[in-house]
Amino acid sequence: MILSSLSLHAQTYYIKGKVVDGTNNASVAGASVSIRTATDSIILKGSLTDTAGKFILTGLKKDKYIIKISFFGYKPLIAKVELVQQNINLGIIKM
C-alpha cells in the first residue's frame, strides 16, 4: 500500500515600497507602515521603514487592504490596495 500525502498551503503575498520625502526625495527612515483589512479595519501587521526608506509586509492573503504610512512632521498617507494573484510593489511613495 502506498500512502500519499497532499499538502495544501494557502498562497501568501507581500506588499512593499519605499517612502521618500516629497520635496527632496530623501529616504524616510523609521516611518510607521500598518496594514488593515478594508472590511473591518483590524490591524493585521505593522512595520517601520529601514534606513533606505524601504518596507515589506509579508504573509498576506488575497483580500482588500488599507495601508497607512505615517511619520512625525508629515501628513499620514492612506491607500487602498487589493491583493488578487500577485505581490504588489507600491514603488516610491512620496510623503
Tab-separated table of N, CA and C in Angstrom:
chain	number	residue	atom	x	y	z
A	1	MET	N	0.846	-1.159	0.000
A	1	MET	CA	0.000	0.000	0.000
A	1	MET	C	0.904	1.238	0.000
A	2	ILE	N	0.583	2.159	-0.861
A	2	ILE	CA	1.332	3.409	-0.958
A	2	ILE	C	0.455	4.524	-0.396
A	3	LEU	N	1.007	5.223	0.566
A	3	LEU	CA	0.278	6.354	1.147
A	3	LEU	C	0.827	7.646	0.563
A	4	SER	N	-0.068	8.464	0.189
A	4	SER	CA	0.306	9.742	-0.399
A	4	SER	C	-0.242	10.859	0.475
A	5	SER	N	0.586	11.844	0.706
A	5	SER	CA	0.091	12.978	1.489
A	5	SER	C	0.009	14.189	0.587
A	6	LEU	N	-1.052	14.880	0.733
A	6	LEU	CA	-1.272	16.088	-0.038
A	6	LEU	C	-1.183	17.264	0.910
A	7	SER	N	-0.260	18.106	0.629
A	7	SER	CA	-0.042	19.268	1.479
A	7	SER	C	-0.645	20.494	0.813
A	8	LEU	N	-1.602	21.084	1.476
A	8	LEU	CA	-2.240	22.274	0.946
A	8	LEU	C	-1.708	23.491	1.689
A	9	HIS	N	-1.166	24.399	0.950
A	9	HIS	CA	-0.644	25.626	1.538
A	9	HIS	C	-1.395	26.797	0.935
A	10	ALA	N	-1.892	27.649	1.791
A	10	ALA	CA	-2.547	28.862	1.297
A	10	ALA	C	-1.481	29.781	0.715
A	11	GLN	N	-1.751	30.284	-0.452
A	11	GLN	CA	-0.814	31.194	-1.109
A	11	GLN	C	-0.788	32.500	-0.334
A	12	THR	N	0.411	32.991	-0.044
A	12	THR	CA	0.528	34.294	0.610
A	12	THR	C	1.343	35.230	-0.273
A	13	TYR	N	1.158	36.500	-0.033
A	13	TYR	CA	1.753	37.536	-0.862
A	13	TYR	C	2.417	38.591	0.011
A	14	TYR	N	3.075	39.547	-0.645
A	14	TYR	CA	3.656	40.668	0.090
A	14	TYR	C	3.334	41.976	-0.613
A	15	ILE	N	3.432	43.050	0.173
A	15	ILE	CA	3.327	44.410	-0.340
A	15	ILE	C	4.591	45.124	0.104
A	16	LYS	N	5.258	45.789	-0.842
A	16	LYS	CA	6.481	46.505	-0.486
A	16	LYS	C	6.483	47.874	-1.135
A	17	GLY	N	7.404	48.722	-0.663
A	17	GLY	CA	7.535	50.052	-1.231
A	17	GLY	C	8.696	50.788	-0.600
A	18	LYS	N	8.888	52.009	-1.024
A	18	LYS	CA	9.948	52.867	-0.497
A	18	LYS	C	9.347	54.234	-0.229
A	19	VAL	N	9.547	54.748	0.988
A	19	VAL	CA	8.983	56.022	1.404
A	19	VAL	C	10.059	57.099	1.329
A	20	VAL	N	9.734	58.187	0.623
A	20	VAL	CA	10.682	59.302	0.474
A	20	VAL	C	9.992	60.624	0.792
A	21	ASP	N	10.798	61.630	1.084
A	21	ASP	CA	10.320	62.986	1.303
A	21	ASP	C	9.829	63.557	-0.024
A	22	GLY	N	8.671	64.200	-0.011
A	22	GLY	CA	8.073	64.719	-1.230
A	22	GLY	C	8.793	65.905	-1.842
A	23	THR	N	9.622	66.599	-1.069
A	23	THR	CA	10.306	67.765	-1.621
A	23	THR	C	11.719	67.477	-2.083
A	24	ASN	N	12.450	66.631	-1.327
A	24	ASN	CA	13.854	66.409	-1.714
A	24	ASN	C	14.179	64.948	-2.054
A	25	ASN	N	13.178	64.096	-2.053
A	25	ASN	CA	13.318	62.675	-2.391
A	25	ASN	C	14.262	61.902	-1.468
A	26	ALA	N	14.552	62.440	-0.273
A	26	ALA	CA	15.380	61.727	0.695
A	26	ALA	C	14.576	60.583	1.308
A	27	SER	N	15.222	59.472	1.574
A	27	SER	CA	14.566	58.327	2.203
A	27	SER	C	14.035	58.720	3.577
A	28	VAL	N	12.864	58.220	3.917
A	28	VAL	CA	12.269	58.470	5.228
A	28	VAL	C	12.437	57.191	6.053
A	29	ALA	N	13.457	57.169	6.893
A	29	ALA	CA	13.735	56.008	7.740
A	29	ALA	C	12.897	56.080	9.006
A	30	GLY	N	12.340	54.944	9.415
A	30	GLY	CA	11.573	54.874	10.653
A	30	GLY	C	10.115	55.252	10.529
A	31	ALA	N	9.610	55.391	9.305
A	31	ALA	CA	8.183	55.678	9.118
A	31	ALA	C	7.381	54.432	9.499
A	32	SER	N	6.237	54.650	10.094
A	32	SER	CA	5.353	53.556	10.501
A	32	SER	C	4.475	53.141	9.318
A	33	VAL	N	4.426	51.841	9.058
A	33	VAL	CA	3.599	51.306	7.975
A	33	VAL	C	2.693	50.243	8.588
A	34	SER	N	1.392	50.434	8.482
A	34	SER	CA	0.448	49.442	9.010
A	34	SER	C	-0.518	49.034	7.915
A	35	ILE	N	-1.024	47.818	8.048
A	35	ILE	CA	-1.986	47.311	7.068
A	35	ILE	C	-3.196	46.784	7.815
A	36	ARG	N	-4.362	47.167	7.306
A	36	ARG	CA	-5.638	46.766	7.905
A	36	ARG	C	-6.508	46.113	6.844
A	37	THR	N	-7.424	45.297	7.299
A	37	THR	CA	-8.401	44.763	6.359
A	37	THR	C	-9.352	45.893	5.989
A	38	ALA	N	-9.763	45.938	4.738
A	38	ALA	CA	-10.642	47.013	4.279
A	38	ALA	C	-12.055	46.866	4.847
A	39	THR	N	-12.447	45.650	5.155
A	39	THR	CA	-13.824	45.423	5.600
A	39	THR	C	-14.065	45.816	7.053
A	40	ASP	N	-13.134	45.511	7.949
A	40	ASP	CA	-13.383	45.799	9.363
A	40	ASP	C	-12.280	46.618	10.033
A	41	SER	N	-11.295	47.037	9.279
A	41	SER	CA	-10.203	47.903	9.757
A	41	SER	C	-9.388	47.326	10.909
A	42	ILE	N	-9.312	46.019	11.002
A	42	ILE	CA	-8.473	45.392	12.021
A	42	ILE	C	-7.026	45.435	11.544
A	43	ILE	N	-6.131	45.952	12.407
A	43	ILE	CA	-4.710	45.995	12.042
A	43	ILE	C	-4.154	44.575	12.017
A	44	LEU	N	-3.579	44.202	10.877
A	44	LEU	CA	-3.017	42.863	10.710
A	44	LEU	C	-1.514	42.833	10.943
A	45	LYS	N	-0.832	43.832	10.426
A	45	LYS	CA	0.626	43.867	10.508
A	45	LYS	C	1.098	45.300	10.564
A	46	GLY	N	2.304	45.456	11.059
A	46	GLY	CA	2.916	46.766	11.086
A	46	GLY	C	4.419	46.621	10.932
A	47	SER	N	5.039	47.685	10.483
A	47	SER	CA	6.476	47.659	10.259
A	47	SER	C	6.992	49.089	10.271
A	48	LEU	N	8.308	49.216	10.332
A	48	LEU	CA	8.961	50.505	10.178
A	48	LEU	C	9.828	50.453	8.932
A	49	THR	N	9.948	51.577	8.249
A	49	THR	CA	10.837	51.609	7.095
A	49	THR	C	12.286	51.520	7.574
A	50	ASP	N	13.131	50.917	6.745
A	50	ASP	CA	14.550	50.793	7.098
A	50	ASP	C	15.285	52.094	6.769
A	51	THR	N	16.601	52.089	6.894
A	51	THR	CA	17.383	53.311	6.669
A	51	THR	C	17.288	53.818	5.229
A	52	ALA	N	16.908	52.941	4.300
A	52	ALA	CA	16.732	53.349	2.902
A	52	ALA	C	15.282	53.735	2.611
A	53	GLY	N	14.421	53.724	3.642
A	53	GLY	CA	13.015	54.062	3.463
A	53	GLY	C	12.164	52.909	2.954
A	54	LYS	N	12.732	51.712	2.896
A	54	LYS	CA	12.015	50.559	2.334
A	54	LYS	C	11.257	49.784	3.413
A	55	PHE	N	10.146	49.165	2.979
A	55	PHE	CA	9.378	48.291	3.864
A	55	PHE	C	8.836	47.123	3.056
A	56	ILE	N	8.502	46.048	3.771
A	56	ILE	CA	7.831	44.899	3.161
A	56	ILE	C	6.920	44.275	4.203
A	57	LEU	N	5.688	44.037	3.811
A	57	LEU	CA	4.699	43.380	4.661
A	57	LEU	C	4.409	42.028	4.024
A	58	THR	N	4.743	40.955	4.715
A	58	THR	CA	4.650	39.612	4.143
A	58	THR	C	3.523	38.798	4.780
A	59	GLY	N	3.267	37.640	4.180
A	59	GLY	CA	2.294	36.699	4.731
A	59	GLY	C	0.852	37.132	4.555
A	60	LEU	N	0.580	37.906	3.513
A	60	LEU	CA	-0.773	38.418	3.289
A	60	LEU	C	-1.544	37.519	2.331
A	61	LYS	N	-2.832	37.381	2.582
A	61	LYS	CA	-3.699	36.583	1.721
A	61	LYS	C	-4.436	37.486	0.737
A	62	LYS	N	-5.039	36.887	-0.270
A	62	LYS	CA	-5.847	37.651	-1.225
A	62	LYS	C	-6.957	38.350	-0.458
A	63	ASP	N	-7.009	39.669	-0.586
A	63	ASP	CA	-8.031	40.450	0.119
A	63	ASP	C	-7.861	41.920	-0.252
A	64	LYS	N	-8.755	42.739	0.258
A	64	LYS	CA	-8.654	44.182	0.096
A	64	LYS	C	-8.117	44.747	1.404
A	65	TYR	N	-7.145	45.660	1.295
A	65	TYR	CA	-6.465	46.199	2.459
A	65	TYR	C	-6.391	47.722	2.410
A	66	ILE	N	-6.141	48.290	3.579
A	66	ILE	CA	-5.855	49.716	3.700
A	66	ILE	C	-4.469	49.830	4.324
A	67	ILE	N	-3.588	50.559	3.644
A	67	ILE	CA	-2.232	50.775	4.149
A	67	ILE	C	-2.133	52.211	4.637
A	68	LYS	N	-1.555	52.366	5.833
A	68	LYS	CA	-1.338	53.703	6.385
A	68	LYS	C	0.148	53.877	6.651
A	69	ILE	N	0.696	54.979	6.145
A	69	ILE	CA	2.108	55.308	6.358
A	69	ILE	C	2.163	56.648	7.079
A	70	SER	N	2.871	56.675	8.197
A	70	SER	CA	2.951	57.928	8.948
A	70	SER	C	4.348	58.115	9.518
A	71	PHE	N	4.689	59.392	9.705
A	71	PHE	CA	5.971	59.756	10.286
A	71	PHE	C	5.833	61.170	10.832
A	72	PHE	N	6.446	61.418	11.975
A	72	PHE	CA	6.347	62.715	12.633
A	72	PHE	C	6.722	63.847	11.664
A	73	GLY	N	5.863	64.855	11.589
A	73	GLY	CA	6.127	66.000	10.731
A	73	GLY	C	5.547	65.889	9.331
A	74	TYR	N	4.964	64.740	8.997
A	74	TYR	CA	4.374	64.520	7.677
A	74	TYR	C	2.893	64.198	7.827
A	75	LYS	N	2.121	64.536	6.817
A	75	LYS	CA	0.717	64.151	6.786
A	75	LYS	C	0.650	62.646	6.489
A	76	PRO	N	-0.125	61.877	7.290
A	76	PRO	CA	-0.227	60.429	7.030
A	76	PRO	C	-0.786	60.144	5.629
A	77	LEU	N	-0.283	59.084	5.027
A	77	LEU	CA	-0.781	58.638	3.724
A	77	LEU	C	-1.608	57.381	3.925
A	78	ILE	N	-2.749	57.336	3.266
A	78	ILE	CA	-3.615	56.164	3.355
A	78	ILE	C	-3.941	55.728	1.930
A	79	ALA	N	-3.766	54.437	1.660
A	79	ALA	CA	-4.027	53.908	0.315
A	79	ALA	C	-4.792	52.596	0.415
A	80	LYS	N	-5.689	52.386	-0.522
A	80	LYS	CA	-6.409	51.116	-0.618
A	80	LYS	C	-5.716	50.253	-1.663
A	81	VAL	N	-5.488	48.992	-1.327
A	81	VAL	CA	-4.881	48.052	-2.281
A	81	VAL	C	-5.650	46.743	-2.237
A	82	GLU	N	-5.568	46.013	-3.324
A	82	GLU	CA	-6.196	44.700	-3.388
A	82	GLU	C	-5.188	43.682	-3.894
A	83	LEU	N	-4.962	42.661	-3.080
A	83	LEU	CA	-4.107	41.549	-3.491
A	83	LEU	C	-4.991	40.522	-4.181
A	84	VAL	N	-4.678	40.236	-5.428
A	84	VAL	CA	-5.503	39.307	-6.190
A	84	VAL	C	-4.716	38.044	-6.526
A	85	GLN	N	-3.708	38.147	-7.363
A	85	GLN	CA	-2.959	36.973	-7.799
A	85	GLN	C	-1.457	37.171	-7.729
A	86	GLN	N	-1.004	38.311	-7.215
A	86	GLN	CA	0.434	38.569	-7.237
A	86	GLN	C	0.835	39.534	-6.133
A	87	ASN	N	2.124	39.613	-5.883
A	87	ASN	CA	2.679	40.562	-4.936
A	87	ASN	C	2.508	41.970	-5.485
A	88	ILE	N	2.557	42.955	-4.581
A	88	ILE	CA	2.407	44.343	-5.006
A	88	ILE	C	3.640	45.136	-4.596
A	89	ASN	N	4.201	45.841	-5.566
A	89	ASN	CA	5.283	46.782	-5.296
A	89	ASN	C	4.700	48.171	-5.501
A	90	LEU	N	4.552	48.921	-4.403
A	90	LEU	CA	3.986	50.258	-4.483
A	90	LEU	C	4.986	51.274	-5.039
A	91	GLY	N	6.244	50.847	-5.182
A	91	GLY	CA	7.258	51.727	-5.727
A	91	GLY	C	7.625	52.834	-4.752
A	92	ILE	N	7.926	53.998	-5.289
A	92	ILE	CA	8.313	55.141	-4.458
A	92	ILE	C	7.047	55.878	-4.010
A	93	ILE	N	6.957	56.069	-2.707
A	93	ILE	CA	5.813	56.741	-2.091
A	93	ILE	C	6.312	58.049	-1.505
A	94	LYS	N	5.799	59.165	-2.011
A	94	LYS	CA	6.243	60.477	-1.534
A	94	LYS	C	5.318	60.968	-0.422
A	95	MET	N	5.954	61.395	0.678
A	95	MET	CA	5.193	61.939	1.805
A	95	MET	C	5.200	63.452	1.742
